[in-house]
Short mmCIF file of C-alpha atoms and ligand atoms in Angstrom, two decimals:
data_model
loop_
_atom_site.label_atom_id
_atom_site.label_comp_id
_atom_site.label_asym_id
_atom_site.label_seq_id
_atom_site.Cartn_x
_atom_site.Cartn_y
_atom_site.Cartn_z
CA MET A 56 275.28 -46.52 90.43
CA ALA A 57 274.43 -47.47 86.82
CA GLU A 58 277.44 -46.71 84.71
CA ALA A 59 276.47 -43.67 81.88
CA PRO A 60 276.65 -45.09 78.42
CA GLN A 61 279.63 -44.21 76.58
CA GLU A 62 279.06 -41.82 73.58
CA PRO A 63 281.09 -43.65 70.31
CA ARG A 64 284.28 -41.74 70.17
CA PRO A 65 285.38 -39.71 67.34
CA GLU A 66 287.58 -41.51 64.81
CA ALA A 67 290.30 -39.45 62.72
CA PRO A 68 290.17 -40.47 59.54
CA CYS A 69 293.80 -40.68 58.70
CA PRO A 70 296.26 -40.07 60.93
CA ASP A 71 297.71 -36.83 58.85
CA ALA A 72 294.18 -35.12 58.76
CA PRO A 73 291.83 -32.85 60.46
CA ARG A 74 289.18 -34.20 62.03
CA PRO A 75 285.76 -33.20 60.20
CA ASP A 76 284.49 -29.81 61.79
CA PRO A 77 280.51 -30.04 61.64
CA ALA A 78 280.92 -26.47 62.25
CA ALA A 79 282.44 -26.61 58.31
CA LEU A 80 279.74 -28.26 57.60
CA LEU A 81 277.27 -25.85 58.87
CA ALA A 82 278.96 -23.00 57.27
CA TRP A 83 278.15 -24.86 53.85
CA TYR A 84 274.76 -25.71 54.68
CA ASP A 85 273.82 -21.85 55.19
CA ARG A 86 274.87 -20.98 51.82
CA ALA A 87 274.38 -24.61 50.11
CA ALA A 88 270.28 -25.80 51.54
CA ARG A 89 268.16 -27.01 49.45
CA ARG A 90 264.85 -25.14 50.04
CA LEU A 91 262.41 -27.34 50.94
CA PRO A 92 258.80 -26.48 51.77
CA TRP A 93 258.96 -28.35 54.34
CA ARG A 94 262.08 -26.64 55.74
CA THR A 95 262.54 -23.12 57.38
CA PRO A 96 265.86 -21.85 56.15
CA PRO A 97 269.57 -22.64 57.91
CA GLY A 98 270.17 -20.99 61.03
CA ALA A 99 266.47 -19.61 61.41
CA ALA A 100 265.44 -18.58 65.50
CA ALA A 101 261.96 -20.33 64.58
CA ARG A 102 261.81 -24.28 64.54
CA PRO A 103 260.04 -25.79 61.71
CA ASP A 104 255.97 -26.86 62.54
CA PRO A 105 256.85 -30.42 63.57
CA TYR A 106 253.86 -31.35 61.40
CA ALA A 107 255.30 -30.32 58.99
CA VAL A 108 258.36 -32.20 59.31
CA TRP A 109 256.79 -35.63 59.98
CA LEU A 110 254.42 -35.48 57.21
CA SER A 111 257.62 -34.87 54.33
CA GLU A 112 259.35 -37.54 56.19
CA ILE A 113 256.20 -40.19 55.90
CA MET A 114 255.87 -39.09 52.77
CA LEU A 115 259.76 -39.53 51.84
CA GLN A 116 260.13 -43.07 53.20
CA GLN A 117 260.89 -44.76 49.78
CA THR A 118 259.66 -41.24 47.24
CA THR A 119 262.60 -39.04 46.08
CA VAL A 120 262.24 -35.41 47.59
CA ALA A 121 261.19 -34.17 43.74
CA ALA A 122 258.23 -36.36 43.68
CA VAL A 123 256.95 -35.46 47.30
CA ILE A 124 257.30 -32.20 47.19
CA PRO A 125 253.30 -31.26 45.27
CA TYR A 126 251.99 -34.22 47.72
CA PHE A 127 253.58 -32.39 51.06
CA GLN A 128 251.75 -28.83 49.44
CA THR A 129 248.29 -30.34 48.51
CA PHE A 130 247.96 -31.98 52.30
CA ILE A 131 249.31 -28.75 53.83
CA ARG A 132 247.15 -26.53 51.79
CA ARG A 133 244.00 -28.84 52.72
CA TRP A 134 244.76 -30.18 56.35
CA PRO A 135 247.11 -26.99 57.77
CA THR A 136 246.69 -29.48 61.07
CA VAL A 137 247.38 -32.33 62.57
CA ALA A 138 244.04 -32.19 64.12
CA GLU A 139 242.57 -31.17 60.83
CA LEU A 140 244.56 -34.15 58.89
CA ALA A 141 243.27 -36.63 62.05
CA ALA A 142 239.68 -35.26 61.26
CA ALA A 143 239.44 -36.22 57.72
CA PRO A 144 238.11 -39.01 55.79
CA GLU A 145 240.57 -41.95 54.97
CA ASP A 146 238.93 -42.22 52.03
CA GLN A 147 239.77 -38.48 51.04
CA VAL A 148 243.20 -38.87 52.62
CA MET A 149 244.16 -42.21 50.53
CA ALA A 150 242.98 -40.06 47.19
CA ALA A 151 245.40 -37.45 47.88
CA TRP A 152 247.88 -39.87 48.93
CA ALA A 153 247.30 -42.15 45.38
CA GLY A 154 250.07 -42.25 43.66
CA LEU A 155 252.41 -42.04 46.49
CA GLY A 156 252.45 -45.52 46.63
CA TYR A 157 253.02 -48.02 49.85
CA TYR A 158 249.35 -47.58 51.37
CA ALA A 159 250.10 -48.88 54.34
CA ARG A 160 252.06 -45.79 55.05
CA ALA A 161 249.64 -44.21 54.45
CA ARG A 162 247.51 -45.62 56.58
CA ASN A 163 250.16 -45.85 59.22
CA MET A 164 250.64 -41.55 58.55
CA LEU A 165 246.54 -41.31 59.68
CA ARG A 166 246.73 -43.96 62.71
CA CYS A 167 249.51 -41.10 63.78
CA ALA A 168 247.52 -38.24 63.37
CA ARG A 169 244.81 -39.40 65.18
CA ILE A 170 246.72 -40.46 67.98
CA VAL A 171 248.21 -37.26 68.24
CA ALA A 172 245.30 -35.27 67.92
CA ALA A 173 243.56 -36.85 70.68
CA ALA A 174 246.74 -36.45 72.62
CA GLY A 175 246.43 -32.70 72.07
CA GLY A 176 247.58 -32.29 69.00
CA ARG A 177 251.43 -32.26 69.92
CA PHE A 178 254.57 -33.99 68.62
CA PRO A 179 256.33 -35.77 71.65
CA ALA A 180 259.82 -34.16 71.94
CA ASP A 181 261.45 -37.32 72.20
CA GLU A 182 263.05 -39.48 70.01
CA ALA A 183 261.58 -42.38 71.72
CA ALA A 184 258.01 -41.61 72.24
CA LEU A 185 258.21 -40.48 68.36
CA ARG A 186 259.26 -44.27 67.84
CA ALA A 187 256.25 -45.54 69.61
CA LEU A 188 253.88 -44.12 67.15
CA PRO A 189 252.70 -45.84 64.32
CA GLY A 190 254.20 -45.58 61.25
CA ILE A 191 257.80 -43.62 62.69
CA GLY A 192 260.84 -46.06 62.33
CA PRO A 193 264.39 -44.93 64.23
CA TYR A 194 265.08 -42.93 61.55
CA THR A 195 262.17 -41.31 61.11
CA ALA A 196 261.82 -40.72 64.81
CA ALA A 197 265.43 -39.64 64.81
CA ALA A 198 265.07 -36.89 61.84
CA ILE A 199 261.75 -35.51 63.20
CA ALA A 200 263.78 -35.40 66.77
CA ALA A 201 266.35 -33.89 65.17
CA ILE A 202 264.90 -31.17 62.61
CA ALA A 203 261.71 -30.40 64.47
CA PHE A 204 262.80 -30.10 68.02
CA ASP A 205 266.87 -29.54 67.45
CA ILE A 206 267.45 -32.87 69.44
CA PRO A 207 271.19 -33.87 68.82
CA ALA A 208 269.42 -37.43 67.84
CA THR A 209 272.16 -39.67 65.03
CA VAL A 210 270.49 -39.62 62.03
CA VAL A 211 271.26 -42.37 59.35
CA ASP A 212 269.98 -42.66 56.11
CA GLY A 213 271.61 -43.96 52.92
CA ASN A 214 273.01 -40.35 51.92
CA VAL A 215 274.64 -40.36 55.50
CA GLU A 216 275.98 -44.05 55.36
CA ARG A 217 277.91 -42.76 51.99
CA VAL A 218 279.05 -39.93 53.72
CA MET A 219 280.22 -41.58 56.60
CA ALA A 220 282.12 -44.52 54.26
CA ARG A 221 283.94 -42.15 52.48
CA LEU A 222 284.92 -39.35 55.10
CA PHE A 223 286.25 -42.60 57.33
CA ALA A 224 287.31 -44.68 54.25
CA ALA A 225 285.55 -47.52 55.87
CA THR A 226 286.22 -50.01 53.42
CA ASP A 227 284.25 -53.23 54.88
CA PRO A 228 281.27 -53.59 52.98
CA LEU A 229 277.78 -53.08 54.17
CA PRO A 230 275.61 -54.01 55.52
CA ALA A 231 278.42 -55.55 57.92
CA VAL A 232 279.79 -51.89 57.90
CA LYS A 233 276.57 -50.18 59.32
CA PRO A 234 277.07 -50.48 62.96
CA ARG A 235 280.34 -48.76 62.65
CA LEU A 236 278.49 -45.82 60.48
CA ARG A 237 276.06 -44.96 62.71
CA ALA A 238 278.74 -44.56 65.53
CA LEU A 239 281.16 -42.36 63.29
CA ALA A 240 277.82 -40.81 62.31
CA ALA A 241 277.08 -40.33 66.17
CA GLY A 242 280.13 -39.14 66.66
CA LEU A 243 280.04 -36.56 64.59
CA THR A 244 276.96 -34.83 65.55
CA PRO A 245 277.49 -31.64 67.09
CA ALA A 246 275.44 -30.17 70.35
CA ARG A 247 274.90 -26.82 69.00
CA ARG A 248 272.32 -26.82 65.68
CA PRO A 249 271.81 -30.64 65.96
CA GLY A 250 268.63 -30.09 63.17
CA ASP A 251 270.41 -28.05 60.87
CA TYR A 252 273.67 -30.60 61.36
CA ALA A 253 271.11 -33.61 60.53
CA GLN A 254 269.54 -31.56 57.27
CA ALA A 255 273.64 -30.87 56.37
CA VAL A 256 274.75 -33.96 55.68
CA MET A 257 271.66 -34.98 54.00
CA ASP A 258 272.11 -32.16 51.86
CA LEU A 259 276.07 -33.12 51.12
CA GLY A 260 274.66 -36.65 50.38
CA ALA A 261 271.97 -35.80 48.33
CA THR A 262 274.04 -33.24 46.43
CA VAL A 263 278.08 -33.01 46.61
CA CYS A 264 278.56 -36.75 48.01
CA THR A 265 276.54 -38.57 45.40
CA PRO A 266 276.90 -42.17 44.43
CA ARG A 267 278.84 -41.97 41.64
CA LYS A 268 280.55 -38.65 40.94
CA PRO A 269 281.22 -37.18 44.08
CA ASP A 270 282.28 -33.88 43.78
CA CYS A 271 285.07 -33.34 46.18
CA PRO A 272 286.52 -29.94 45.43
CA ALA A 273 282.92 -28.36 46.32
CA CYS A 274 282.75 -30.47 49.75
CA PRO A 275 283.27 -28.35 52.83
CA TRP A 276 284.81 -32.13 54.56
CA ARG A 277 287.41 -32.32 51.54
CA GLU A 278 290.91 -31.76 53.41
CA ALA A 279 289.09 -34.23 56.22
CA CYS A 280 288.38 -36.78 54.04
CA ALA A 281 290.00 -40.01 53.77
CA ALA A 282 288.66 -41.65 51.04
CA ARG A 283 289.59 -38.86 48.76
CA ARG A 284 293.00 -38.94 50.02
CA LEU A 285 293.52 -42.58 49.21
CA GLY A 286 291.77 -42.00 45.73
CA LEU A 287 288.84 -44.44 47.05
CA ALA A 288 285.73 -42.01 46.96
CA ALA A 289 283.71 -43.07 44.06
CA GLU A 290 284.25 -46.64 45.06
CA LEU A 291 282.92 -46.34 48.89
CA PRO A 292 280.91 -47.96 49.88
CA ARG A 293 281.05 -50.98 49.08
CA LYS A 294 278.50 -53.42 49.20
CA ALA A 295 278.64 -57.45 49.94
CA PRO A 296 278.12 -59.33 46.53
CA ARG A 297 274.42 -60.54 45.91
CA ARG A 298 273.79 -64.15 47.00
CA ALA A 299 272.83 -65.93 44.02
CA ARG A 300 269.62 -66.07 43.44
CA PRO A 301 267.92 -69.86 44.01
CA HIS A 302 266.93 -71.16 40.85
CA ARG A 303 263.66 -73.01 40.63
CA ARG A 304 262.03 -75.81 38.36
CA GLY A 305 258.26 -76.82 38.04
CA VAL A 306 255.69 -78.30 35.41
CA VAL A 307 252.71 -76.70 34.12
CA PHE A 308 250.18 -78.23 31.74
CA VAL A 309 248.67 -75.44 28.62
CA GLY A 310 245.35 -77.11 27.95
CA LEU A 311 243.32 -75.85 25.02
CA ARG A 312 239.73 -76.91 24.52
CA GLU A 313 238.46 -76.77 20.62
CA ASP A 314 236.53 -74.31 21.89
CA GLY A 315 239.07 -71.67 22.46
CA ALA A 316 239.00 -72.43 26.09
CA LEU A 317 242.03 -72.60 28.56
CA LEU A 318 242.11 -75.17 31.28
CA LEU A 319 242.73 -73.80 34.58
CA GLU A 320 242.98 -74.52 38.31
CA THR A 321 243.14 -72.00 41.88
CA ARG A 322 246.30 -72.24 43.61
CA PRO A 323 246.37 -73.34 47.12
CA PRO A 324 245.58 -70.50 49.43
CA GLU A 325 248.96 -71.00 51.11
CA GLY A 326 252.31 -69.68 49.73
CA LEU A 327 253.09 -67.44 46.37
CA LEU A 328 250.20 -66.62 44.49
CA GLY A 329 248.41 -68.11 46.84
CA GLY A 330 244.53 -68.24 45.95
CA MET A 331 245.38 -67.42 42.70
CA THR A 332 243.91 -68.69 39.11
CA GLY A 333 247.19 -70.83 37.73
CA LEU A 334 247.89 -72.93 35.34
CA PRO A 335 247.56 -76.47 36.65
CA GLY A 336 251.12 -78.13 37.35
CA GLY A 337 253.51 -79.24 39.76
CA ALA A 338 255.36 -77.73 43.08
CA TRP A 339 258.49 -75.71 42.28
CA ARG A 340 261.51 -77.44 43.42
CA GLU A 341 264.72 -76.55 43.67
CA ALA A 342 266.82 -77.11 40.19
CA ALA A 343 269.38 -79.56 41.63
CA GLU A 344 265.97 -81.90 43.42
CA PRO A 345 264.27 -84.34 40.99
CA LEU A 346 261.54 -82.83 39.03
CA ASP A 347 257.67 -82.43 40.29
CA ASP A 348 256.15 -84.17 37.30
CA PRO A 349 252.55 -85.18 38.32
CA ALA A 350 250.27 -86.69 35.92
CA PRO A 351 248.07 -84.19 33.79
CA PRO A 352 245.14 -83.20 34.51
CA CYS A 353 243.06 -84.69 32.60
CA PRO A 354 243.79 -87.59 29.50
CA GLY A 355 244.98 -86.01 26.13
CA ASP A 356 247.97 -86.09 24.07
CA TRP A 357 250.24 -84.03 26.31
CA ARG A 358 253.91 -83.21 24.52
CA ARG A 359 256.73 -81.50 25.95
CA LEU A 360 257.15 -78.24 24.37
CA THR A 361 261.07 -77.61 23.44
CA ALA A 362 260.30 -73.87 25.04
CA GLU A 363 259.85 -72.80 28.77
CA ALA A 364 258.62 -70.49 30.49
CA ARG A 365 261.22 -68.85 32.43
CA HIS A 366 260.20 -66.02 35.55
CA VAL A 367 262.45 -64.14 38.11
CA PHE A 368 260.38 -63.48 41.06
CA THR A 369 262.39 -61.59 44.54
CA HIS A 370 263.54 -64.59 46.25
CA PHE A 371 264.19 -67.15 42.96
CA ALA A 372 263.66 -67.59 39.49
CA LEU A 373 261.43 -69.71 38.10
CA THR A 374 261.61 -72.16 34.66
CA LEU A 375 258.44 -74.47 34.08
CA GLU A 376 258.59 -77.09 31.64
CA ILE A 377 255.39 -76.66 29.51
CA ARG A 378 253.35 -79.58 29.00
CA ALA A 379 250.85 -78.55 26.19
CA ALA A 380 247.85 -80.38 24.84
CA ARG A 381 244.21 -79.86 22.38
CA LEU A 382 241.85 -81.26 24.27
CA GLY A 383 238.65 -82.65 22.62
CA PRO A 384 234.83 -81.66 24.11
CA GLU A 385 234.62 -84.81 26.19
CA ALA A 386 237.78 -83.40 28.21
CA ALA A 387 236.71 -84.11 31.77
CA PRO A 388 238.87 -81.76 34.05
CA GLU A 389 240.35 -83.84 37.42
CA GLY A 390 241.40 -82.61 40.82
CA GLY A 391 239.98 -78.99 40.87
CA ALA A 392 240.98 -77.68 37.27
CA PHE A 393 238.34 -76.31 34.80
CA PHE A 394 237.92 -75.13 31.84
CA ALA A 395 237.89 -70.99 31.31
CA PRO A 396 236.43 -69.57 28.12
CA ASP A 397 238.54 -67.39 25.78
CA ALA A 398 241.78 -68.69 26.74
CA ARG A 399 243.76 -65.52 25.47
CA ALA A 400 241.60 -63.25 27.41
CA ARG A 401 242.26 -65.79 30.48
CA ALA A 402 245.94 -65.52 29.57
CA ALA A 403 246.07 -61.84 30.47
CA GLU A 404 244.57 -62.08 33.76
CA LEU A 405 247.26 -64.85 35.18
CA PRO A 406 250.42 -64.30 36.63
CA THR A 407 252.84 -62.97 34.53
CA VAL A 408 254.83 -66.70 34.91
CA PHE A 409 251.33 -68.38 34.29
CA ARG A 410 250.97 -66.04 31.15
CA LYS A 411 254.37 -66.86 29.58
CA ALA A 412 253.75 -70.29 29.54
CA VAL A 413 250.20 -69.69 27.78
CA GLU A 414 251.75 -67.35 25.48
CA LEU A 415 254.54 -69.89 24.59
CA ALA A 416 251.67 -72.78 23.85
CA LEU A 417 249.14 -71.23 22.32
CA PRO A 418 250.61 -70.26 18.56
CA GLU A 419 251.51 -74.05 18.60
CA LEU A 420 248.14 -75.87 20.15
CA GLU A 421 246.15 -73.45 17.55
CA ALA A 422 248.54 -74.44 14.57
CA ALA A 423 248.49 -77.79 15.44
CA GLY A 424 244.10 -78.08 14.66
CA PRO A 425 241.50 -80.06 16.03
CA GLY A 426 242.48 -83.78 16.82
CA ARG A 427 246.16 -83.13 18.07
FE1 LIG B 505 282.39 -37.14 49.63
FE2 LIG B 505 284.39 -36.14 48.29
FE3 LIG B 505 283.23 -34.97 50.80
FE4 LIG B 505 284.80 -37.03 50.78
S1 LIG B 505 285.72 -34.95 49.70
S2 LIG B 505 283.03 -36.60 51.63
S3 LIG B 505 284.42 -38.10 49.28
S4 LIG B 505 281.92 -35.24 48.36
#
């Protein structure tokens, strides 16, 4: 017979400290729970509507509680059931969502609503079945299972990680310490009132055990908390130092024709800024590698400017050397480059890194006058 999976053994935060008691947290929650429109009051016999819990959790992904409340209220007023949301035209749902950002979330939300409505309008009371629905990841599935169905699912978000790291003085940095924090959270999740407990830990992290200034005297777990005893509370959780962003360099050509037209090209479809209009230039290579310094896209008196265009993308920083030239009416671009009228207006429409290069070059080119 296969062995039953082992429950994680709860750790004691400090040898001489009491174990954190979920009942103490629930008693605090009964007094201090945040009143939110998708919740039922602590300890209420009636569970909240799974549709409302699901809708709120989808909206709360990457958005704050304060920003979500008015959107949640609008959606619930307009589409009080999952069947009504499922029947709504997509453009109306997207218009109601406008401002919450991350539109893929809204599309997945509507897909999910349609699947649930087609299956009879009930959300599954099962964490794995919830995870199989569009837009529901591990955190959201656990949150819906716990809050809507009172299943003892382990709900771990940034708030819960912070509380666990402090409670047990877990000093290893994120993200490596995440599995331990999850195991610690699982070890504390009670069989009694797990839905209220999940919301209680979230509320503790959001209102008492806050990132910078935890209010330890107000905390129901203050006696058990190892970080408070060790004076480490505000330092935890630690984060692994960010790796330095790679630095790349490249060359761009800013060509201004005498009638004010700007020399541009359409970038290759693949890669960063693929398919967008940009300045002609070379490849962007790691700064330690030799610079790709191609031939100019048309003959002219090209000069290197002392100023360089700098821009930071998510995964690397870029410095572009600028070659600039004032070009005559006979200039004939090669290699797919073309002239577009009104350099300043076109520059405003370019991706930021190219706009910066044009803004650095234009004053010099305009001051140089024809013939440079
Ligand atoms: Fe957080 Fe302080 Fe409570 Fe510890 S005692 S869990 S650091 S608020």
